[in-house]
Amino acid sequence: MRVGVLSGMHGSLCSPNFPEPYPRDTQLRWNVSVPDGFQIKLYFSHFDLEPSYLCEYDYVKVEAEGEVLALFCGREQTDTEAVPAQRALTSPRNSLSLLFCSDFSDEERFSGFVAHYSAVDVDECSERSDEDALCDHFCHNYIGGYYCSCRYGYRLHSDNHTCRGERRHRLGRRDPQLIARVHHEYSSVLRGALLSRDMIHGWGRNVWVLTCPDSAVDRDLAVTDSGA
């Protein structure tokens, strides 16, 4: 069996010889993977395989995490149950495989298939129950991952998930530094948190300008903190 490997954020694959008829007695597998923090969305723009009961002859099988996500065969023009049509498949994690098999006895020639995949961001924060929460207090999703933060009066533990009941250091007039905890993680995203200048002696006027890479957000965001 021939095996192909695809690891980009998006891509396409097709049956051998497409758009000419695919060969008989062929097995070909594609292993698709994207970075952690993403899932894979897969769909077909063309599908034309030999029809058969329960896809016994020629077929495309999509698998992930040891389970079969879909088994397809048939022709888009005539079959409605076994062809993918407009259906999009999503992997449970960041990898899947696609297996194409043809038997040795096609009486008619079929053109095969074209499939496309793309990485889809996983919102880790919204897909968890309270019992299985990733963070003690607050969970913040960003493109490709997440991070945790704590309520005021608590400190984030070194495991980056647990909040401890320790008072943070407060800023007074003798310590006038501006706090702007902005964490840059160049997996094409900007993430972080902003705090006011002085939490005891009132508000000043602070302006933060947050700039994301063009691939993530196509504009700058200006945040103004004003007061008396």
XYZ file of N, CA and C in Angstrom:
684
model
N 0.840 -1.188 0.000
C 0.000 0.000 0.000
C 0.888 1.255 0.000
N 0.565 2.197 -0.850
C 1.275 3.466 -0.864
C 0.676 4.393 0.194
N 1.532 5.183 0.843
C 1.096 6.090 1.901
C 1.610 7.489 1.603
N 0.713 8.461 1.637
C 1.083 9.862 1.479
C 0.912 10.592 2.795
N 1.734 11.600 3.028
C 1.702 12.375 4.268
C 1.447 13.841 3.927
N 0.447 14.432 4.586
C 0.110 15.841 4.415
C 0.116 16.503 5.784
N 0.833 17.623 5.915
C 0.961 18.255 7.229
C 0.788 19.771 7.182
N 0.308 20.316 6.086
C 0.074 21.753 6.009
C -1.216 22.147 6.709
N -1.442 23.452 6.829
C -2.678 23.953 7.440
C -3.886 23.750 6.531
N -3.638 23.515 5.259
C -4.723 23.199 4.325
C -4.111 22.492 3.132
N -4.952 21.801 2.371
C -4.441 21.082 1.213
C -5.535 20.324 0.499
N -5.136 19.628 -0.549
C -6.068 18.856 -1.364
C -5.450 17.507 -1.701
N -6.306 16.543 -2.002
C -5.858 15.225 -2.447
C -6.883 14.661 -3.415
N -6.436 13.781 -4.291
C -7.337 13.223 -5.287
C -6.941 11.797 -5.605
N -7.848 11.093 -6.233
C -7.595 9.705 -6.606
C -6.527 9.652 -7.697
N -5.823 8.534 -7.815
C -4.773 8.409 -8.834
C -5.314 8.671 -10.234
N -4.548 9.407 -11.034
C -4.841 9.718 -12.438
C -5.960 10.729 -12.639
N -6.539 11.254 -11.545
C -7.648 12.195 -11.724
C -7.217 13.357 -12.632
N -8.082 13.770 -13.604
C -9.493 13.416 -13.799
C -9.728 12.194 -14.683
N -8.656 11.513 -15.070
C -8.823 10.254 -15.805
C -9.295 9.169 -14.841
N -9.863 8.073 -15.343
C -10.328 7.002 -14.457
C -9.208 6.456 -13.577
N -9.545 6.145 -12.353
C -8.546 5.598 -11.428
C -8.240 4.136 -11.765
N -7.064 3.647 -11.419
C -6.679 2.274 -11.785
C -7.397 1.233 -10.931
N -7.464 0.020 -11.446
C -8.013 -1.100 -10.692
C -7.009 -1.592 -9.654
N -7.537 -2.328 -8.672
C -6.714 -3.041 -7.687
C -5.660 -2.105 -7.056
N -6.145 -1.029 -6.461
C -5.258 -0.014 -5.898
C -5.636 0.283 -4.451
N -4.635 0.443 -3.621
C -4.829 0.888 -2.245
C -3.870 2.045 -1.977
N -4.431 3.136 -1.485
C -3.630 4.325 -1.223
C -4.171 5.021 0.025
N -3.269 5.347 0.937
C -3.668 6.021 2.184
C -2.968 7.372 2.285
N -3.724 8.367 2.747
C -3.160 9.674 3.080
C -3.291 9.886 4.591
N -2.197 10.196 5.249
C -2.215 10.573 6.665
C -2.102 12.095 6.753
N -3.126 12.715 7.317
C -3.203 14.173 7.382
C -3.058 14.609 8.837
N -2.217 15.590 9.084
C -2.056 16.112 10.451
C -1.862 17.624 10.393
N -2.314 18.299 11.459
C -2.143 19.742 11.628
C -1.603 19.970 13.033
N -1.159 21.180 13.377
C -0.590 21.406 14.711
C -1.587 21.138 15.834
N -1.059 20.885 17.035
C -1.903 20.738 18.219
C -2.747 21.993 18.400
N -3.951 21.809 18.934
C -4.859 22.938 19.113
C -5.802 23.150 17.953
N -5.673 22.301 16.904
C -6.550 22.398 15.740
C -7.206 21.045 15.474
N -8.345 21.098 14.798
C -8.979 19.916 14.223
C -8.869 20.013 12.706
N -9.292 18.958 12.018
C -9.240 18.935 10.556
C -10.653 18.862 9.998
N -10.966 19.774 9.112
C -12.238 19.747 8.386
C -11.960 19.215 6.989
N -12.716 18.190 6.585
C -12.507 17.518 5.301
C -13.817 17.494 4.519
N -13.736 17.824 3.229
C -14.927 17.713 2.384
C -14.495 17.377 0.955
N -15.456 16.928 0.153
C -15.193 16.484 -1.213
C -15.863 17.433 -2.195
N -15.116 17.829 -3.230
C -15.692 18.666 -4.287
C -16.077 17.846 -5.513
N -15.622 16.593 -5.581
C -16.002 15.688 -6.671
C -15.933 14.267 -6.139
N -16.931 13.454 -6.519
C -16.926 12.063 -6.055
C -17.616 11.183 -7.081
N -16.874 10.201 -7.622
C -17.397 9.313 -8.653
C -16.682 7.973 -8.564
N -17.233 7.054 -7.736
C -16.661 5.721 -7.534
C -17.690 4.667 -7.927
N -17.212 3.450 -8.093
C -18.099 2.340 -8.432
C -19.127 2.126 -7.322
N -20.409 2.132 -7.626
C -21.420 1.858 -6.606
C -21.399 0.385 -6.201
N -21.680 0.126 -4.945
C -21.798 -1.263 -4.467
C -22.530 -1.267 -3.138
N -23.149 -2.389 -2.829
C -23.879 -2.538 -1.570
C -22.894 -2.503 -0.405
N -23.136 -1.587 0.559
C -22.277 -1.405 1.729
C -20.829 -1.096 1.349
N -20.661 -0.554 0.134
C -19.327 -0.163 -0.345
C -18.332 -1.331 -0.290
N -18.760 -2.464 -0.837
C -17.908 -3.666 -0.805
C -16.748 -3.602 -1.792
N -16.914 -2.841 -2.877
C -15.916 -2.865 -3.936
C -14.960 -1.672 -3.818
N -15.233 -0.622 -4.552
C -14.392 0.582 -4.464
C -14.962 1.502 -3.386
N -14.067 2.116 -2.610
C -14.572 2.981 -1.531
C -13.486 3.928 -1.050
N -13.937 4.941 -0.312
C -13.075 5.849 0.441
C -13.491 5.758 1.905
N -12.512 5.493 2.766
C -12.775 5.385 4.199
C -11.980 6.475 4.934
N -12.664 7.207 5.798
C -12.024 8.253 6.596
C -11.986 7.795 8.048
N -10.791 7.810 8.642
C -10.599 7.295 9.999
C -9.849 8.309 10.855
N -10.110 8.280 12.159
C -9.386 9.127 13.108
C -9.506 8.510 14.494
N -8.400 8.535 15.237
C -8.372 8.017 16.610
C -8.864 6.567 16.668
N -8.564 5.766 15.645
C -8.946 4.365 15.636
C -10.401 4.102 15.307
N -11.153 5.120 14.902
C -12.563 4.956 14.580
C -12.831 5.388 13.135
N -13.849 4.788 12.530
C -14.250 5.134 11.167
C -15.220 6.308 11.225
N -14.824 7.432 10.624
C -15.703 8.596 10.579
C -16.704 8.498 9.439
N -16.296 7.866 8.331
C -17.198 7.759 7.182
C -16.671 6.707 6.214
N -17.617 6.099 5.478
C -17.293 5.150 4.411
C -18.120 5.561 3.197
N -17.451 5.922 2.088
C -18.139 6.471 0.929
C -17.875 5.630 -0.317
N -18.880 5.578 -1.198
C -18.743 4.979 -2.519
C -19.900 5.477 -3.369
N -19.897 5.121 -4.660
C -21.014 5.475 -5.525
C -20.774 6.728 -6.340
N -21.843 7.149 -7.023
C -21.775 8.293 -7.928
C -22.681 9.402 -7.404
N -22.202 10.617 -7.479
C -22.997 11.739 -6.985
C -24.305 11.904 -7.744
N -24.305 11.566 -9.033
C -25.501 11.792 -9.828
C -26.640 10.842 -9.481
N -26.311 9.645 -8.951
C -27.355 8.629 -8.768
C -27.508 8.174 -7.322
N -26.447 8.154 -6.530
C -26.528 7.636 -5.171
C -26.628 8.784 -4.174
N -27.476 8.618 -3.165
C -27.682 9.679 -2.180
C -27.256 9.288 -0.775
N -27.046 8.009 -0.511
C -26.753 7.574 0.845
C -25.263 7.386 1.106
N -24.524 6.863 0.120
C -23.130 6.504 0.362
C -22.138 7.544 -0.122
N -22.584 8.547 -0.887
C -21.663 9.578 -1.371
C -21.595 10.714 -0.350
N -20.479 11.439 -0.305
C -20.353 12.507 0.697
C -21.221 13.723 0.417
N -21.522 13.990 -0.866
C -22.317 15.167 -1.244
C -21.708 16.420 -0.611
N -22.516 17.208 0.095
C -22.030 18.443 0.724
C -21.594 18.232 2.172
N -21.507 17.009 2.590
C -21.167 16.717 3.981
C -19.699 17.026 4.273
N -19.441 17.703 5.381
C -18.078 17.985 5.834
C -17.793 17.152 7.080
N -16.614 16.567 7.124
C -16.194 15.756 8.262
C -15.201 16.538 9.110
N -15.271 16.374 10.421
C -14.350 17.039 11.338
C -13.704 16.001 12.231
N -12.376 16.012 12.278
C -11.654 15.046 13.112
C -11.791 15.417 14.580
N -11.788 14.439 15.491
C -11.874 14.765 16.921
C -10.639 15.481 17.443
N -9.480 15.213 16.841
C -8.252 15.893 17.266
C -7.529 16.430 16.030
N -6.205 16.363 16.020
C -5.459 17.050 14.972
C -4.910 16.122 13.884
N -5.506 14.952 13.712
C -5.047 14.052 12.651
C -6.203 13.186 12.160
N -6.081 12.736 10.917
C -7.010 11.750 10.362
C -6.309 11.070 9.188
N -6.906 9.993 8.725
C -6.370 9.309 7.547
C -7.511 9.039 6.571
N -7.165 9.037 5.293
C -8.125 8.739 4.237
C -7.576 7.576 3.425
N -8.374 6.514 3.312
C -7.980 5.300 2.603
C -8.825 5.142 1.351
N -8.162 5.010 0.207
C -8.856 4.750 -1.056
C -8.535 3.327 -1.507
N -9.575 2.554 -1.834
C -9.403 1.177 -2.314
C -10.262 0.954 -3.553
N -9.666 0.314 -4.542
C -10.423 -0.132 -5.716
C -10.147 -1.617 -5.936
N -11.165 -2.347 -6.376
C -10.969 -3.776 -6.603
C -10.477 -4.008 -8.035
N -10.439 -5.249 -8.465
C -9.836 -5.607 -9.758
C -10.838 -5.758 -10.885
N -12.143 -5.467 -10.642
C -13.132 -5.879 -11.648
C -14.098 -4.769 -12.039
N -13.649 -3.524 -12.139
C -14.557 -2.464 -12.571
C -14.990 -2.690 -14.015
N -16.305 -2.864 -14.228
C -16.814 -3.021 -15.581
C -16.934 -1.677 -16.284
N -17.094 -0.639 -15.496
C -17.195 0.714 -16.038
C -16.092 1.545 -15.417
N -15.638 2.570 -16.113
C -14.563 3.412 -15.606
C -15.145 4.597 -14.855
N -14.520 4.952 -13.727
C -14.998 6.039 -12.874
C -13.852 7.026 -12.641
N -14.216 8.302 -12.527
C -13.194 9.358 -12.488
C -12.552 9.544 -11.119
N -13.173 9.048 -10.039
C -12.548 9.137 -8.724
C -13.063 10.292 -7.883
N -12.163 10.939 -7.141
C -12.610 11.953 -6.192
C -11.560 13.048 -6.037
N -12.032 14.184 -5.529
C -11.161 15.276 -5.086
C -11.626 15.691 -3.697
N -10.696 15.739 -2.747
C -11.013 16.120 -1.375
C -10.136 17.296 -0.957
N -10.657 18.095 -0.035
C -9.939 19.259 0.483
C -9.996 19.219 2.008
N -8.921 19.679 2.639
C -8.919 19.742 4.098
C -8.360 21.085 4.544
N -8.717 21.492 5.762
C -8.175 22.711 6.358
C -8.175 22.558 7.876
N -7.238 23.235 8.516
C -7.160 23.237 9.978
C -8.234 24.164 10.542
N -8.900 23.706 11.590
C -9.963 24.474 12.240
C -9.595 24.648 13.706
N -9.661 25.875 14.201
C -9.290 26.139 15.586
C -10.227 25.422 16.552
N -9.658 24.875 17.630
C -10.435 24.229 18.684
C -10.639 25.225 19.810
N -11.882 25.441 20.220
C -12.151 26.295 21.378
C -12.125 25.415 22.619
N -10.942 25.240 23.184
C -10.799 24.362 24.352
C -11.621 24.833 25.539
N -11.832 26.131 25.640
C -12.510 26.688 26.816
C -14.009 26.378 26.834
N -14.657 26.382 25.679
C -16.110 26.229 25.639
C -16.559 24.781 25.559
N -15.635 23.866 25.280
C -16.025 22.479 25.066
C -15.806 21.600 26.293
N -15.661 22.218 27.477
C -15.416 21.466 28.700
C -16.537 21.714 29.710
N -16.889 20.672 30.458
C -17.835 20.829 31.557
C -17.111 21.411 32.772
N -17.865 21.855 33.768
C -17.251 22.408 34.978
C -16.372 21.379 35.670
N -16.782 20.113 35.628
C -16.004 19.064 36.283
C -14.695 18.779 35.559
N -14.652 19.085 34.265
C -13.472 18.786 33.454
C -12.819 20.072 32.948
N -12.967 21.154 33.693
C -12.460 22.451 33.262
C -10.942 22.450 33.212
N -10.402 23.144 32.225
C -8.950 23.228 32.076
C -8.339 24.223 33.054
N -9.097 25.235 33.464
C -8.584 26.294 34.329
C -9.454 26.412 35.582
N -8.826 26.767 36.705
C -9.569 26.962 37.942
C -10.580 28.093 37.826
N -10.168 29.239 37.287
C -11.038 30.413 37.253
C -11.434 30.795 35.837
N -10.501 31.338 35.051
C -10.841 31.833 33.718
C -10.009 31.120 32.658
N -10.683 30.763 31.563
C -10.020 30.126 30.428
C -10.194 31.031 29.217
N -9.087 31.324 28.533
C -9.101 32.237 27.392
C -8.600 31.493 26.153
N -9.460 31.414 25.147
C -9.086 30.726 23.915
C -8.415 31.695 22.948
N -7.387 31.217 22.230
C -6.810 31.965 21.131
C -6.533 30.988 20.003
N -6.150 31.492 18.851
C -5.980 30.637 17.684
C -4.846 29.646 17.926
N -5.188 28.394 18.030
C -4.188 27.350 18.224
C -3.955 26.938 19.655
N -4.672 27.491 20.617
C -4.441 27.105 22.012
C -5.309 27.886 22.985
N -4.880 27.915 24.250
C -5.625 28.610 25.305
C -4.650 28.947 26.429
N -5.081 29.834 27.338
C -4.320 30.078 28.561
C -5.285 30.391 29.693
N -4.806 30.272 30.944
C -5.634 30.464 32.131
C -5.256 31.746 32.850
N -6.215 32.319 33.577
C -5.944 33.440 34.471
C -6.805 33.294 35.709
N -6.506 34.088 36.729
C -7.169 33.959 38.029
C -7.911 35.240 38.403
N -8.869 35.115 39.329
C -9.553 36.277 39.877
C -8.571 37.113 40.689
N -8.900 38.395 40.847
C -8.051 39.267 41.648
C -7.921 38.703 43.068
N -6.715 38.698 43.579
C -6.462 38.126 44.896
C -5.925 36.718 44.840
N -5.794 36.150 43.633
C -5.248 34.814 43.458
C -4.078 34.879 42.488
N -3.197 33.896 42.585
C -2.031 33.847 41.721
C -2.035 32.523 40.952
N -1.672 32.592 39.675
C -1.639 31.398 38.848
C -0.450 30.535 39.225
N -0.713 29.270 39.511
C 0.335 28.317 39.886
C 1.249 28.046 38.688
N 2.413 27.497 38.984
C 3.385 27.222 37.920
C 2.884 26.189 36.918
N 1.826 25.440 37.254
C 1.264 24.502 36.278
C 0.406 25.204 35.227
N 0.215 26.536 35.386
C -0.536 27.370 34.445
C -2.011 27.020 34.357
N -2.526 26.288 35.347
C -3.940 25.915 35.374
C -4.601 26.223 36.711
N -3.870 26.045 37.791
C -4.416 26.152 39.143
C -4.237 27.554 39.703
N -5.255 28.050 40.434
C -5.189 29.363 41.079
C -5.020 29.188 42.589
N -4.038 29.873 43.151
C -3.779 29.835 44.587
C -4.228 31.129 45.241
N -4.717 31.010 46.476
C -5.239 32.152 47.209
C -4.155 33.003 47.817
N -3.327 33.604 46.977
C -2.266 34.485 47.449
C -2.514 35.881 46.899
N -2.379 36.892 47.771
C -2.647 38.262 47.353
C -1.547 38.749 46.430
N -1.953 39.362 45.370
C -0.969 39.957 44.486
C -0.383 41.218 45.111
N 0.826 41.599 44.721
C 1.443 42.842 45.156
C 0.687 44.023 44.567
N 0.298 44.966 45.428
C -0.423 46.138 44.965
C 0.550 47.276 44.697
N 0.212 48.109 43.732
C 1.071 49.219 43.356
C 0.650 50.472 44.097
N 1.594 51.201 44.699
C 1.324 52.476 45.351
C 2.028 53.590 44.605
N 1.996 54.800 45.198
C 2.599 55.946 44.541
C 4.107 55.801 44.407
N 4.735 55.013 45.293
C 6.179 54.847 45.215
C 6.597 53.814 44.165
N 5.611 53.176 43.582
C 5.906 52.155 42.569
C 5.019 52.417 41.361
N 5.315 53.466 40.582
C 4.383 53.943 39.558
C 4.477 53.231 38.235
N 5.063 52.047 38.216
C 5.247 51.376 36.924
C 3.921 50.969 36.312
N 3.888 51.028 35.010
C 2.702 50.622 34.260
C 2.750 49.126 34.034
N 1.667 48.458 34.383
C 1.598 47.026 34.150
C 0.865 46.787 32.843
N 1.509 46.115 31.963
C 0.842 45.694 30.722
C 1.380 44.320 30.395
N 0.754 43.301 30.947
C 1.229 41.951 30.760
C 0.703 41.447 29.437
N 1.500 41.608 28.416
C 1.114 41.153 27.085
C 2.068 40.054 26.673
N 1.570 38.849 26.527
C 2.383 37.693 26.190
C 2.361 37.490 24.679
N 3.526 37.434 24.071
C 3.619 37.197 22.635
C 4.006 35.735 22.429
N 3.160 34.994 21.749
C 3.504 33.635 21.360
C 3.305 33.574 19.856
N 4.406 33.562 19.120
C 4.300 33.706 17.683
C 3.945 32.393 17.004
N 2.786 31.857 17.397
C 2.161 30.836 16.579
C 1.076 31.544 15.776
N 1.423 32.758 15.280
C 0.569 33.649 14.494
C -0.547 34.261 15.320
N -0.371 34.377 16.670
C -1.412 34.971 17.499
C -0.772 35.894 18.516
N -1.597 36.798 19.063
C -1.217 37.643 20.185
C -2.181 37.340 21.307
N -1.677 37.136 22.491
C -2.551 36.846 23.609
C -2.026 37.551 24.839
N -2.874 37.849 25.818
C -2.385 38.493 27.021
C -3.492 39.142 27.819
N -3.090 39.973 28.805
C -4.026 40.650 29.682
C -3.505 42.046 29.963
N -4.431 42.999 30.223
C -4.065 44.370 30.527
C -4.606 44.745 31.895
N -3.799 45.442 32.703
C -4.219 45.923 34.012
C -4.104 47.435 34.056
N -4.945 48.089 34.907
C -4.879 49.534 35.051
C -3.568 49.953 35.706
N -3.169 51.217 35.544
C -1.895 51.720 36.030
C -1.798 51.640 37.550
N -2.809 52.089 38.266
C -2.719 52.156 39.722
C -4.054 51.717 40.301
N -4.073 50.574 40.976
C -5.322 49.993 41.449
C -5.761 50.576 42.787
N -4.935 51.457 43.395
C -5.273 52.009 44.708
C -5.640 53.487 44.624
N -4.870 54.276 43.878
C -4.981 55.729 43.932
C -5.744 56.307 42.754
N -6.604 55.557 42.162
C -7.435 56.084 41.094
C -6.857 55.808 39.720
N -7.611 56.252 38.732
C -7.272 55.937 37.351
C -6.503 57.078 36.710
N -5.566 56.754 35.874
C -4.967 57.723 34.969
C -5.572 57.517 33.596
N -4.806 57.846 32.581
C -5.277 57.583 31.215
C -4.219 56.776 30.504
N -4.549 55.569 30.147
C -3.622 54.653 29.487
C -4.209 54.214 28.164
N -3.346 54.042 27.191
C -3.780 53.531 25.889
C -2.897 52.347 25.523
N -3.509 51.211 25.252
C -2.786 50.054 24.759
C -3.204 49.835 23.303
N -2.257 49.588 22.440
C -2.555 49.236 21.052
C -2.109 47.802 20.843
N -3.044 46.946 20.544
C -2.782 45.520 20.355
C -2.774 45.232 18.864
N -1.696 44.659 18.393
C -1.557 44.359 16.968
C -1.364 42.876 16.773
N -2.248 42.260 15.993
C -2.140 40.843 15.679
C -1.510 40.688 14.298
N -0.871 39.548 14.050
C -0.349 39.297 12.700
C -1.450 39.321 11.664
N -1.095 39.693 10.429
C -2.093 39.782 9.367
C -2.855 38.496 9.176
N -2.191 37.340 9.418
C -2.846 36.054 9.195
C -3.916 35.774 10.228
N -3.883 36.484 11.382
C -4.854 36.209 12.436
C -5.997 37.214 12.412
N -5.686 38.526 12.447
C -6.697 39.570 12.455
C -6.217 40.662 11.526
N -7.095 41.225 10.744
C -6.680 42.160 9.717
C -6.795 43.617 10.165
N -6.678 43.880 11.467
C -6.705 45.253 11.932
C -6.115 45.336 13.322
N -5.741 46.570 13.720
C -5.254 46.848 15.064
C -6.442 47.155 15.965
N -6.264 46.896 17.258
C -7.282 47.167 18.251
C -6.702 48.130 19.267
N -7.293 49.315 19.418
C -6.839 50.303 20.407
C -7.746 50.241 21.615
N -7.162 50.118 22.808
C -7.912 50.040 24.061
C -7.558 51.268 24.882
N -8.531 52.104 25.238
C -8.291 53.305 26.007
C -8.872 53.154 27.397
N -8.067 53.489 28.415
C -8.476 53.410 29.809
C -8.418 54.819 30.351
N -9.564 55.458 30.550
C -9.586 56.844 30.955
C -10.367 57.020 32.226
N -10.061 58.073 32.959
C -10.781 58.350 34.192
C -10.443 59.732 34.682
N -10.805 60.022 35.957
C -10.578 61.341 36.501
C -9.087 61.619 36.620
